[in-house]
mmCIF file of C-alpha atoms in Angstrom:
data_model
loop_
_atom_site.group_PDB
_atom_site.id
_atom_site.type_symbol
_atom_site.label_atom_id
_atom_site.label_comp_id
_atom_site.label_asym_id
_atom_site.label_seq_id
_atom_site.Cartn_x
_atom_site.Cartn_y
_atom_site.Cartn_z
ATOM 1 C CA MET Q 1 -30.895 -126.564 43.837
ATOM 2 C CA LYS Q 2 -33.471 -128.536 45.811
ATOM 3 C CA CYS Q 3 -31.838 -131.789 44.765
ATOM 4 C CA HIS Q 4 -28.487 -130.451 45.966
ATOM 5 C CA LEU Q 5 -29.982 -129.475 49.339
ATOM 6 C CA ASN Q 6 -31.536 -132.954 49.681
ATOM 7 C CA LYS Q 7 -28.189 -134.521 49.147
ATOM 8 C CA LEU Q 8 -26.665 -132.308 51.863
ATOM 9 C CA VAL Q 9 -29.407 -133.281 54.276
ATOM 10 C CA TYR Q 10 -29.055 -136.962 53.536
ATOM 11 C CA LYS Q 11 -25.256 -136.636 53.975
ATOM 12 C CA GLY Q 12 -25.706 -134.825 57.250
ATOM 13 C CA LEU Q 13 -28.033 -137.434 58.570
ATOM 14 C CA ILE Q 14 -25.632 -140.162 57.727
ATOM 15 C CA ILE Q 15 -22.766 -138.351 59.443
ATOM 16 C CA PHE Q 16 -24.964 -137.626 62.463
ATOM 17 C CA LEU Q 17 -25.884 -141.275 62.860
ATOM 18 C CA MET Q 18 -22.239 -142.431 62.172
ATOM 19 C CA MET Q 19 -23.490 -145.002 59.729
ATOM 20 C CA SER Q 20 -21.213 -144.358 56.791
ATOM 21 C CA LEU Q 21 -18.997 -147.349 57.362
ATOM 22 C CA ILE Q 22 -21.889 -149.817 57.655
ATOM 23 C CA PRO Q 23 -23.302 -151.548 54.509
ATOM 24 C CA PRO Q 24 -26.674 -150.105 53.510
ATOM 25 C CA ASN Q 25 -29.017 -152.905 54.606
ATOM 26 C CA VAL Q 26 -27.132 -154.354 57.570
ATOM 27 C CA LEU Q 27 -29.569 -153.002 60.106
ATOM 28 C CA ALA Q 28 -32.513 -154.693 58.501
ATOM 29 C CA GLU Q 29 -30.958 -157.962 59.652
ATOM 30 C CA GLU Q 30 -30.440 -156.848 63.219
ATOM 31 C CA SER Q 31 -32.882 -157.736 66.017
ATOM 32 C CA MET Q 32 -32.101 -154.540 67.940
ATOM 33 C CA LEU Q 33 -32.346 -151.236 66.136
ATOM 34 C CA PRO Q 34 -30.279 -148.218 67.209
ATOM 35 C CA GLU Q 35 -31.931 -145.138 68.622
ATOM 36 C CA ALA Q 36 -31.102 -141.414 68.254
ATOM 37 C CA PRO Q 37 -32.790 -138.031 68.947
ATOM 38 C CA ILE Q 38 -34.274 -136.011 66.088
ATOM 39 C CA TYR Q 39 -35.475 -132.540 66.920
ATOM 40 C CA ILE Q 40 -38.996 -131.623 65.870
ATOM 41 C CA ASP Q 41 -39.722 -127.948 66.447
ATOM 42 C CA ASP Q 42 -36.716 -127.931 68.776
ATOM 43 C CA GLU Q 43 -38.089 -130.770 70.905
ATOM 44 C CA PRO Q 44 -35.834 -133.916 70.996
ATOM 45 C CA ILE Q 45 -37.739 -137.035 69.972
ATOM 46 C CA ASN Q 46 -35.827 -140.331 70.456
ATOM 47 C CA THR Q 47 -36.588 -142.684 67.643
ATOM 48 C CA LYS Q 48 -35.331 -146.051 66.300
ATOM 49 C CA TYR Q 49 -34.016 -145.871 62.767
ATOM 50 C CA LEU Q 50 -32.445 -147.995 60.033
ATOM 51 C CA MET Q 51 -30.566 -147.245 56.868
ATOM 52 C CA ARG Q 52 -31.566 -148.441 53.399
ATOM 53 C CA ASN Q 53 -29.684 -147.598 50.300
ATOM 54 C CA ASN Q 54 -27.928 -144.788 52.180
ATOM 55 C CA HIS Q 55 -31.237 -143.237 53.225
ATOM 56 C CA LEU Q 56 -32.499 -142.817 56.762
ATOM 57 C CA LEU Q 57 -35.794 -144.542 57.592
ATOM 58 C CA VAL Q 58 -37.788 -143.931 60.759
ATOM 59 C CA PRO Q 59 -41.024 -145.535 62.040
ATOM 60 C CA ALA Q 60 -44.053 -144.048 60.336
ATOM 61 C CA LEU Q 61 -45.600 -143.249 63.716
ATOM 62 C CA PHE Q 62 -42.611 -140.987 64.438
ATOM 63 C CA PHE Q 63 -44.378 -138.313 62.346
ATOM 64 C CA LYS Q 64 -47.180 -138.133 64.888
ATOM 65 C CA HIS Q 65 -44.779 -136.082 66.951
ATOM 66 C CA SER Q 66 -44.860 -133.425 64.218
ATOM 67 C CA GLY Q 67 -48.628 -133.090 64.425
ATOM 68 C CA ALA Q 68 -49.300 -135.069 61.246
ATOM 69 C CA LEU Q 69 -52.043 -137.752 61.439
ATOM 70 C CA VAL Q 70 -50.668 -141.207 60.506
ATOM 71 C CA ASP Q 71 -52.879 -144.146 59.515
ATOM 72 C CA TRP Q 72 -52.718 -147.499 57.906
ATOM 73 C CA ASP Q 73 -54.678 -148.368 54.775
ATOM 74 C CA LYS Q 74 -55.066 -152.137 54.878
ATOM 75 C CA GLU Q 75 -56.586 -152.414 51.384
ATOM 76 C CA TYR Q 76 -53.669 -150.739 49.667
ATOM 77 C CA GLN Q 77 -51.010 -151.749 52.232
ATOM 78 C CA SER Q 78 -50.102 -148.081 52.561
ATOM 79 C CA VAL Q 79 -49.209 -145.633 55.318
ATOM 80 C CA VAL Q 80 -51.303 -142.468 54.981
ATOM 81 C CA PHE Q 81 -50.022 -139.151 56.302
ATOM 82 C CA GLN Q 82 -52.065 -136.040 56.660
ATOM 83 C CA ALA Q 83 -50.801 -132.581 57.616
ATOM 84 C CA LYS Q 84 -53.095 -129.608 57.156
ATOM 85 C CA GLU Q 85 -54.127 -129.661 53.488
ATOM 86 C CA LYS Q 86 -51.558 -132.251 52.475
ATOM 87 C CA LYS Q 87 -52.298 -135.971 52.309
ATOM 88 C CA ILE Q 88 -49.984 -138.650 50.976
ATOM 89 C CA ALA Q 89 -49.933 -142.451 50.895
ATOM 90 C CA LEU Q 90 -46.765 -144.611 50.840
ATOM 91 C CA PRO Q 91 -47.398 -148.190 49.704
ATOM 92 C CA VAL Q 92 -45.005 -150.546 51.480
ATOM 93 C CA GLY Q 93 -42.277 -151.873 49.150
ATOM 94 C CA LYS Q 94 -43.000 -149.347 46.385
ATOM 95 C CA LYS Q 95 -40.745 -146.495 45.353
ATOM 96 C CA PHE Q 96 -43.539 -144.000 44.823
ATOM 97 C CA THR Q 97 -46.246 -142.039 46.665
ATOM 98 C CA ASP Q 98 -49.868 -141.281 45.933
ATOM 99 C CA GLU Q 99 -50.560 -137.627 46.734
ATOM 100 C CA TYR Q 100 -54.048 -136.307 47.159
ATOM 101 C CA VAL Q 101 -55.131 -133.333 45.050
ATOM 102 C CA ARG Q 102 -58.005 -131.685 46.927
ATOM 103 C CA ALA Q 103 -58.912 -129.280 44.101
ATOM 104 C CA ASN Q 104 -60.230 -132.055 41.877
ATOM 105 C CA ASN Q 105 -60.535 -134.896 44.390
ATOM 106 C CA THR Q 106 -57.879 -137.084 42.695
ATOM 107 C CA TRP Q 107 -54.576 -138.717 43.456
ATOM 108 C CA LYS Q 108 -51.359 -138.090 41.602
ATOM 109 C CA ARG Q 109 -48.234 -140.283 41.554
ATOM 110 C CA GLY Q 110 -45.041 -138.969 43.197
ATOM 111 C CA THR Q 111 -41.558 -140.401 43.581
ATOM 112 C CA LEU Q 112 -39.471 -141.560 46.581
ATOM 113 C CA THR Q 113 -35.713 -141.921 46.978
ATOM 114 C CA THR Q 114 -36.300 -145.296 48.582
ATOM 115 C CA GLU Q 115 -39.315 -147.393 49.471
ATOM 116 C CA ALA Q 116 -41.132 -147.790 52.795
ATOM 117 C CA ILE Q 117 -40.449 -151.180 54.392
ATOM 118 C CA GLU Q 118 -41.931 -153.355 57.174
ATOM 119 C CA PHE Q 119 -39.479 -154.554 59.799
ATOM 120 C CA LYS Q 120 -40.365 -156.377 63.021
ATOM 121 C CA GLY Q 121 -44.017 -155.415 62.676
ATOM 122 C CA GLN Q 122 -43.274 -151.675 62.169
ATOM 123 C CA ILE Q 123 -43.483 -149.694 58.970
ATOM 124 C CA PHE Q 124 -40.372 -147.559 58.328
ATOM 125 C CA VAL Q 125 -40.457 -144.639 55.874
ATOM 126 C CA PRO Q 126 -37.796 -142.390 54.418
ATOM 127 C CA LEU Q 127 -37.517 -139.382 56.771
ATOM 128 C CA VAL Q 128 -36.592 -136.599 54.381
ATOM 129 C CA ASP Q 129 -38.989 -137.643 51.618
ATOM 130 C CA VAL Q 130 -42.022 -137.768 53.924
ATOM 131 C CA ALA Q 131 -41.134 -134.591 55.785
ATOM 132 C CA GLU Q 132 -40.715 -132.540 52.657
ATOM 133 C CA LYS Q 133 -43.866 -133.886 50.994
ATOM 134 C CA LEU Q 134 -45.797 -132.821 54.056
ATOM 135 C CA GLY Q 135 -44.381 -129.260 53.846
ATOM 136 C CA MET Q 136 -41.787 -129.659 56.592
ATOM 137 C CA ILE Q 137 -38.196 -128.446 56.539
ATOM 138 C CA VAL Q 138 -35.353 -130.790 57.383
ATOM 139 C CA ARG Q 139 -31.856 -129.600 58.137
ATOM 140 C CA TYR Q 140 -28.730 -131.020 59.635
ATOM 141 C CA ASP Q 141 -26.585 -128.814 61.924
ATOM 142 C CA GLN Q 142 -23.016 -129.994 61.660
ATOM 143 C CA GLU Q 143 -21.860 -127.800 64.515
ATOM 144 C CA LEU Q 144 -24.430 -129.155 66.928
ATOM 145 C CA ASN Q 145 -24.362 -132.594 65.356
ATOM 146 C CA ARG Q 146 -28.188 -132.652 65.301
ATOM 147 C CA THR Q 147 -31.014 -133.096 62.834
ATOM 148 C CA PHE Q 148 -33.881 -130.584 62.997
ATOM 149 C CA ILE Q 149 -37.330 -130.723 61.509
ATOM 150 C CA THR Q 150 -39.562 -127.662 61.335
ATOM 151 C CA SER Q 151 -43.055 -129.111 61.099
ATOM 152 C CA ASN Q 152 -45.010 -125.969 60.089
ATOM 153 C CA ILE Q 153 -47.953 -127.505 61.901
ATOM 154 C CA THR Q 154 -49.660 -125.591 64.704
ATOM 155 C CA VAL Q 155 -51.596 -127.458 67.391
ATOM 156 C CA ARG Q 156 -53.222 -125.690 70.295
ATOM 157 C CA PRO Q 157 -51.497 -126.754 73.567
ATOM 158 C CA ASN Q 158 -53.740 -128.957 75.691
ATOM 159 C CA SER Q 159 -52.150 -130.244 78.898
ATOM 160 C CA ILE Q 160 -53.468 -129.381 82.374
ATOM 161 C CA LYS Q 161 -51.319 -130.251 85.328
ATOM 162 C CA LYS Q 162 -52.823 -127.916 87.970
ATOM 163 C CA GLY Q 163 -55.827 -125.803 88.655
ATOM 164 C CA ASN Q 164 -56.110 -122.249 90.087
ATOM 165 C CA THR Q 165 -53.127 -121.845 92.414
ATOM 166 C CA SER Q 166 -54.634 -118.918 94.368
ATOM 167 C CA LYS Q 167 -57.096 -121.170 96.246
ATOM 168 C CA LYS Q 168 -56.397 -124.135 98.494
ATOM 169 C CA LEU Q 169 -58.281 -126.575 96.302
ATOM 170 C CA VAL Q 170 -57.099 -130.090 95.482
ATOM 171 C CA ALA Q 171 -58.523 -132.825 93.212
ATOM 172 C CA LEU Q 172 -58.217 -136.575 93.964
ATOM 173 C CA THR Q 173 -58.142 -138.593 90.710
ATOM 174 C CA PHE Q 174 -58.277 -142.386 90.173
ATOM 175 C CA ASP Q 175 -57.274 -144.091 86.900
ATOM 176 C CA ASP Q 176 -57.951 -147.449 85.280
ATOM 177 C CA GLY Q 177 -61.271 -148.525 86.821
ATOM 178 C CA PRO Q 178 -63.911 -149.280 87.559
ATOM 179 C CA GLU Q 179 -63.425 -152.804 89.014
ATOM 180 C CA ALA Q 180 -64.945 -154.739 91.829
ATOM 181 C CA PHE Q 181 -62.219 -154.916 94.466
ATOM 182 C CA TYR Q 182 -60.575 -151.559 95.132
ATOM 183 C CA THR Q 183 -63.201 -149.215 93.649
ATOM 184 C CA PRO Q 184 -65.922 -150.029 96.227
ATOM 185 C CA GLN Q 185 -63.381 -149.553 99.074
ATOM 186 C CA ILE Q 186 -62.363 -146.162 97.666
ATOM 187 C CA LEU Q 187 -66.018 -145.168 97.259
ATOM 188 C CA ASP Q 188 -66.736 -146.156 100.877
ATOM 189 C CA ILE Q 189 -63.858 -143.990 102.199
ATOM 190 C CA LEU Q 190 -64.903 -141.044 100.055
ATOM 191 C CA LYS Q 191 -68.514 -141.335 101.244
ATOM 192 C CA THR Q 192 -67.486 -141.545 104.889
ATOM 193 C CA LYS Q 193 -65.304 -138.464 104.488
ATOM 194 C CA GLY Q 194 -67.797 -136.558 102.409
ATOM 195 C CA VAL Q 195 -65.182 -135.891 99.717
ATOM 196 C CA PRO Q 196 -65.651 -135.862 95.960
ATOM 197 C CA ALA Q 197 -63.141 -137.328 93.423
ATOM 198 C CA THR Q 198 -62.726 -137.756 89.734
ATOM 199 C CA PHE Q 199 -62.520 -141.223 88.165
ATOM 200 C CA PHE Q 200 -60.867 -141.569 84.764
ATOM 201 C CA VAL Q 201 -62.473 -144.766 83.499
ATOM 202 C CA MET Q 202 -61.646 -147.273 80.791
ATOM 203 C CA GLY Q 203 -64.382 -148.282 78.380
ATOM 204 C CA GLN Q 204 -63.798 -152.014 78.646
ATOM 205 C CA LYS Q 205 -63.885 -151.814 82.501
ATOM 206 C CA LEU Q 206 -67.035 -149.712 82.320
ATOM 207 C CA ARG Q 207 -68.667 -152.301 80.134
ATOM 208 C CA SER Q 208 -67.764 -155.059 82.702
ATOM 209 C CA HIS Q 209 -68.875 -153.076 85.806
ATOM 210 C CA PRO Q 210 -71.733 -150.778 84.881
ATOM 211 C CA GLU Q 211 -73.240 -150.976 88.374
ATOM 212 C CA ILE Q 212 -70.065 -149.645 89.971
ATOM 213 C CA MET Q 213 -69.904 -146.901 87.395
ATOM 214 C CA GLN Q 214 -73.466 -145.953 88.268
ATOM 215 C CA ARG Q 215 -72.511 -145.827 91.939
ATOM 216 C CA ILE Q 216 -69.602 -143.454 91.184
ATOM 217 C CA VAL Q 217 -72.022 -141.059 89.520
ATOM 218 C CA ASN Q 218 -74.833 -141.447 92.033
ATOM 219 C CA GLU Q 219 -72.480 -140.546 94.879
ATOM 220 C CA GLY Q 220 -71.532 -137.265 93.299
ATOM 221 C CA HIS Q 221 -68.155 -138.011 91.782
ATOM 222 C CA ALA Q 222 -66.955 -136.767 88.423
ATOM 223 C CA ILE Q 223 -65.824 -138.920 85.464
ATOM 224 C CA GLY Q 224 -63.207 -138.649 82.782
ATOM 225 C CA ASN Q 225 -62.225 -140.710 79.701
ATOM 226 C CA HIS Q 226 -59.179 -142.927 79.984
ATOM 227 C CA THR Q 227 -59.553 -144.769 76.572
ATOM 228 C CA PHE Q 228 -61.237 -148.108 76.014
ATOM 229 C CA ASN Q 229 -58.257 -150.516 76.162
ATOM 230 C CA HIS Q 230 -55.459 -148.420 77.828
ATOM 231 C CA PRO Q 231 -52.986 -148.438 74.892
ATOM 232 C CA ASP Q 232 -49.923 -146.215 74.611
ATOM 233 C CA LEU Q 233 -51.431 -143.677 72.231
ATOM 234 C CA ARG Q 234 -47.943 -142.765 70.842
ATOM 235 C CA LYS Q 235 -47.781 -146.309 69.307
ATOM 236 C CA GLN Q 236 -51.257 -146.250 67.749
ATOM 237 C CA TRP Q 237 -52.507 -145.161 64.363
ATOM 238 C CA SER Q 238 -54.425 -141.858 64.507
ATOM 239 C CA SER Q 239 -57.680 -143.526 63.678
ATOM 240 C CA THR Q 240 -57.240 -145.953 66.565
ATOM 241 C CA VAL Q 241 -56.583 -143.062 68.975
ATOM 242 C CA ARG Q 242 -59.834 -141.431 67.882
ATOM 243 C CA GLU Q 243 -61.723 -144.741 68.144
ATOM 244 C CA GLU Q 244 -60.371 -145.397 71.716
ATOM 245 C CA ILE Q 245 -61.770 -142.079 72.838
ATOM 246 C CA ILE Q 246 -65.062 -142.113 71.003
ATOM 247 C CA LYS Q 247 -65.889 -145.748 71.906
ATOM 248 C CA THR Q 248 -65.409 -144.967 75.596
ATOM 249 C CA GLN Q 249 -67.675 -141.843 75.255
ATOM 250 C CA GLN Q 250 -70.337 -143.980 73.670
ATOM 251 C CA GLU Q 251 -70.116 -146.575 76.432
ATOM 252 C CA MET Q 252 -70.564 -143.818 79.058
ATOM 253 C CA ILE Q 253 -73.670 -142.488 77.304
ATOM 254 C CA GLN Q 254 -75.118 -145.964 77.249
ATOM 255 C CA VAL Q 255 -74.409 -146.667 80.967
ATOM 256 C CA ILE Q 256 -74.881 -143.282 82.711
ATOM 257 C CA GLY Q 257 -76.545 -141.136 79.989
ATOM 258 C CA ARG Q 258 -73.755 -138.579 79.646
ATOM 259 C CA LYS Q 259 -70.121 -138.191 78.548
ATOM 260 C CA PRO Q 260 -67.235 -136.089 79.966
ATOM 261 C CA ASP Q 261 -65.154 -133.456 78.337
ATOM 262 C CA VAL Q 262 -61.958 -134.408 80.288
ATOM 263 C CA PHE Q 263 -59.461 -137.033 79.228
ATOM 264 C CA ARG Q 264 -56.339 -138.578 80.646
ATOM 265 C CA PRO Q 265 -54.042 -140.498 78.329
ATOM 266 C CA PRO Q 266 -52.646 -143.859 79.478
ATOM 267 C CA TYR Q 267 -49.167 -143.380 80.935
ATOM 268 C CA GLY Q 268 -49.676 -139.638 80.572
ATOM 269 C CA ALA Q 269 -48.215 -139.965 77.094
ATOM 270 C CA VAL Q 270 -49.418 -138.292 73.872
ATOM 271 C CA THR Q 271 -47.984 -136.952 70.651
ATOM 272 C CA LYS Q 272 -48.748 -133.662 68.981
ATOM 273 C CA ALA Q 273 -51.112 -135.476 66.597
ATOM 274 C CA ASP Q 274 -52.975 -137.062 69.529
ATOM 275 C CA VAL Q 275 -53.415 -133.592 71.023
ATOM 276 C CA LYS Q 276 -54.919 -132.412 67.745
ATOM 277 C CA ILE Q 277 -57.436 -135.203 67.947
ATOM 278 C CA LEU Q 278 -58.345 -134.295 71.553
ATOM 279 C CA ASN Q 279 -58.777 -130.631 70.401
ATOM 280 C CA ASP Q 280 -61.015 -131.756 67.573
ATOM 281 C CA LEU Q 281 -63.143 -133.719 70.034
ATOM 282 C CA TRP Q 282 -63.263 -130.800 72.454
ATOM 283 C CA MET Q 283 -61.590 -132.875 75.193
ATOM 284 C CA ARG Q 284 -59.435 -131.320 77.892
ATOM 285 C CA ASN Q 285 -56.228 -133.235 78.489
ATOM 286 C CA ILE Q 286 -55.799 -133.705 82.254
ATOM 287 C CA MET Q 287 -52.389 -134.664 83.706
ATOM 288 C CA TRP Q 288 -51.367 -134.328 87.367
ATOM 289 C CA SER Q 289 -49.069 -132.499 89.735
ATOM 290 C CA VAL Q 290 -48.738 -135.205 92.379
ATOM 291 C CA ASP Q 291 -47.886 -138.790 91.319
ATOM 292 C CA THR Q 292 -48.343 -141.095 94.285
ATOM 293 C CA LEU Q 293 -46.613 -143.977 92.464
ATOM 294 C CA ASP Q 294 -49.231 -146.259 94.006
ATOM 295 C CA TRP Q 295 -49.221 -148.448 90.891
ATOM 296 C CA SER Q 296 -45.717 -149.636 91.911
ATOM 297 C CA GLY Q 297 -46.986 -151.206 95.131
ATOM 298 C CA ALA Q 298 -45.850 -148.250 97.268
ATOM 299 C CA SER Q 299 -46.695 -148.455 101.036
ATOM 300 C CA ALA Q 300 -49.236 -146.171 102.704
ATOM 301 C CA GLU Q 301 -46.401 -144.335 104.487
ATOM 302 C CA GLN Q 302 -44.557 -143.702 101.173
ATOM 303 C CA ILE Q 303 -47.718 -142.439 99.509
ATOM 304 C CA LEU Q 304 -48.545 -140.133 102.431
ATOM 305 C CA GLU Q 305 -45.074 -138.690 102.331
ATOM 306 C CA ILE Q 306 -45.339 -137.936 98.581
ATOM 307 C CA VAL Q 307 -48.782 -136.321 98.862
ATOM 308 C CA ASN Q 308 -47.952 -134.207 101.926
ATOM 309 C CA ASN Q 309 -44.664 -133.016 100.423
ATOM 310 C CA LYS Q 310 -45.884 -132.276 96.881
ATOM 311 C CA THR Q 311 -49.407 -131.003 97.219
ATOM 312 C CA THR Q 312 -49.823 -127.257 96.605
ATOM 313 C CA PRO Q 313 -52.926 -125.139 95.879
ATOM 314 C CA GLY Q 314 -54.657 -126.263 92.632
ATOM 315 C CA GLY Q 315 -53.011 -129.657 92.912
ATOM 316 C CA ILE Q 316 -54.166 -132.779 91.048
ATOM 317 C CA VAL Q 317 -53.318 -136.072 92.817
ATOM 318 C CA LEU Q 318 -52.920 -139.186 90.750
ATOM 319 C CA GLN Q 319 -53.996 -142.573 92.206
ATOM 320 C CA HIS Q 320 -55.340 -145.754 90.642
ATOM 321 C CA ASN Q 321 -58.197 -148.245 91.036
ATOM 322 C CA PHE Q 322 -57.173 -151.298 89.029
ATOM 323 C CA GLN Q 323 -56.819 -154.795 90.388
ATOM 324 C CA GLU Q 324 -53.482 -156.503 89.725
ATOM 325 C CA GLY Q 325 -52.618 -158.577 92.687
ATOM 326 C CA ARG Q 326 -52.644 -156.352 95.771
ATOM 327 C CA LEU Q 327 -50.500 -153.504 94.404
ATOM 328 C CA LEU Q 328 -52.901 -150.833 95.549
ATOM 329 C CA ASP Q 329 -53.337 -151.920 99.176
ATOM 330 C CA GLY Q 330 -51.046 -149.056 100.267
ATOM 331 C CA SER Q 331 -53.018 -146.509 98.200
ATOM 332 C CA VAL Q 332 -56.372 -147.454 99.728
ATOM 333 C CA LYS Q 333 -54.917 -147.562 103.229
ATOM 334 C CA ALA Q 334 -53.395 -144.067 102.773
ATOM 335 C CA LEU Q 335 -56.549 -142.478 101.404
ATOM 336 C CA PRO Q 336 -58.341 -141.625 104.750
ATOM 337 C CA GLN Q 337 -55.087 -140.122 106.099
ATOM 338 C CA ILE Q 338 -54.481 -138.108 102.872
ATOM 339 C CA ILE Q 339 -57.872 -136.574 103.259
ATOM 340 C CA ASP Q 340 -57.446 -135.833 106.955
ATOM 341 C CA ASP Q 341 -53.941 -134.390 106.527
ATOM 342 C CA LEU Q 342 -54.847 -132.080 103.659
ATOM 343 C CA GLN Q 343 -58.049 -130.872 105.332
ATOM 344 C CA LYS Q 344 -55.996 -130.005 108.426
ATOM 345 C CA ARG Q 345 -53.841 -127.867 106.157
ATOM 346 C CA GLY Q 346 -56.878 -125.977 104.938
ATOM 347 C CA TYR Q 347 -57.491 -127.773 101.607
ATOM 348 C CA GLN Q 348 -60.925 -128.315 100.126
ATOM 349 C CA PHE Q 349 -61.461 -131.350 97.854
ATOM 350 C CA VAL Q 350 -63.169 -130.801 94.536
ATOM 351 C CA THR Q 351 -63.690 -132.600 91.257
ATOM 352 C CA ILE Q 352 -61.504 -131.827 88.200
ATOM 353 C CA GLN Q 353 -64.391 -129.973 86.565
ATOM 354 C CA THR Q 354 -64.864 -127.749 89.658
ATOM 355 C CA LEU Q 355 -61.103 -127.170 89.919
ATOM 356 C CA LEU Q 356 -60.909 -125.989 86.311
ATOM 357 C CA ALA Q 357 -63.942 -123.759 86.672
ATOM 358 C CA GLN Q 358 -62.217 -121.620 89.322
#
C-alpha cells in the first residue's frame, strides 16, 4: 500500500511540475534550474528543483524550512538530516541512506529511489524519500495543482516586530557595524540628543573595531547579535548558523565582558530550523516595523517620510551603520530630525531590551 501511495505522490509531483515530456536527466545539463512552490505546513516555499530518473530532487537545504536540521559531513561526503528523534545521512552519489538507531547507538542501511547528487555546488536530494524518512507526509493535490508536506515538527515561534503598543515607545536600531566612519557620527548624534539605541553588531566588525564597540556600551546603548560574517542563514548548513551566532557571542564576551540575548538575522531571513537554533540558544529574534531603506542610498527626506508615516507605539526602526561608499549619508543626516519629530509626537526612545520588558 505504501509503495502504491509513493507512486501516486511521485506521479503527482511530475504532473505538477509539467516535466513528463522532458527526458529524465535533461535539467542536470541546464545552467538555469526551474523554480516552483512546494507547501510546507501550508506555507509556500519557492525552490529550485531537477528531475532524475523520474524523481523530483530539491536542494538539501530546502528541508530547513520544515524545521529539520541539515548539515554536511565532509568525511563521508554525506548530507545529514535531523528531525526530532530521527537522523539520516545521504551519501552523495549512493542509492542508500544510513539511519541512526538511538536505542543502541548504531546506524542501519536504508534504501533510496534515486541517489543524492551535486549540481552547481548544491546538493540535491530526493524530496519524497527524505521527507518520509524524517516522518513527514507528502501529498499532491490534483485539484489545487499543489504539493503539500506536513512536517510534524513543532518549533516555537520567535519573531518580534513590535513592542508594547499601548505606550508611545520606539526603539532605534542599527545593523552591520561597528565601523569607523558612520558609527562615531551616529553615536555623537545620540549623545547630543540624549537618546539610547540598539546596535546589532557583526562579530568580524567587532573584532576590527573593539574601541568603537566599547564606546557603544559605555554611552548606554544596547547590543544585539547580527552573526559573524553576515551570511544569508537560509543558505547555510545548520552547524554554520549555530557557529555564526556563538562565535559572535564569544567575541562580545572578550571585548565588553557580556553577551546579548537578542538577535537579528541578516536580511531578516530565517528558516524554521534556524529559529529552532535560536530557541535552543535562548536568543530572541528581533525584526522591525519600520524599514527606512537607508541601505539603498535613500535621501534624508525619503527616510524622514518613511519614519514619520510608519512609526506607531512600540515601533522598531531599522537603520544601518556599515560603510559602503556613502550610501548612509542620508540616514545619518536624517537621524537628528527623526528624533526631534518623534519626540514632538510624544514618543520616548528606548533600547530593544527596555521595549520588550514593557
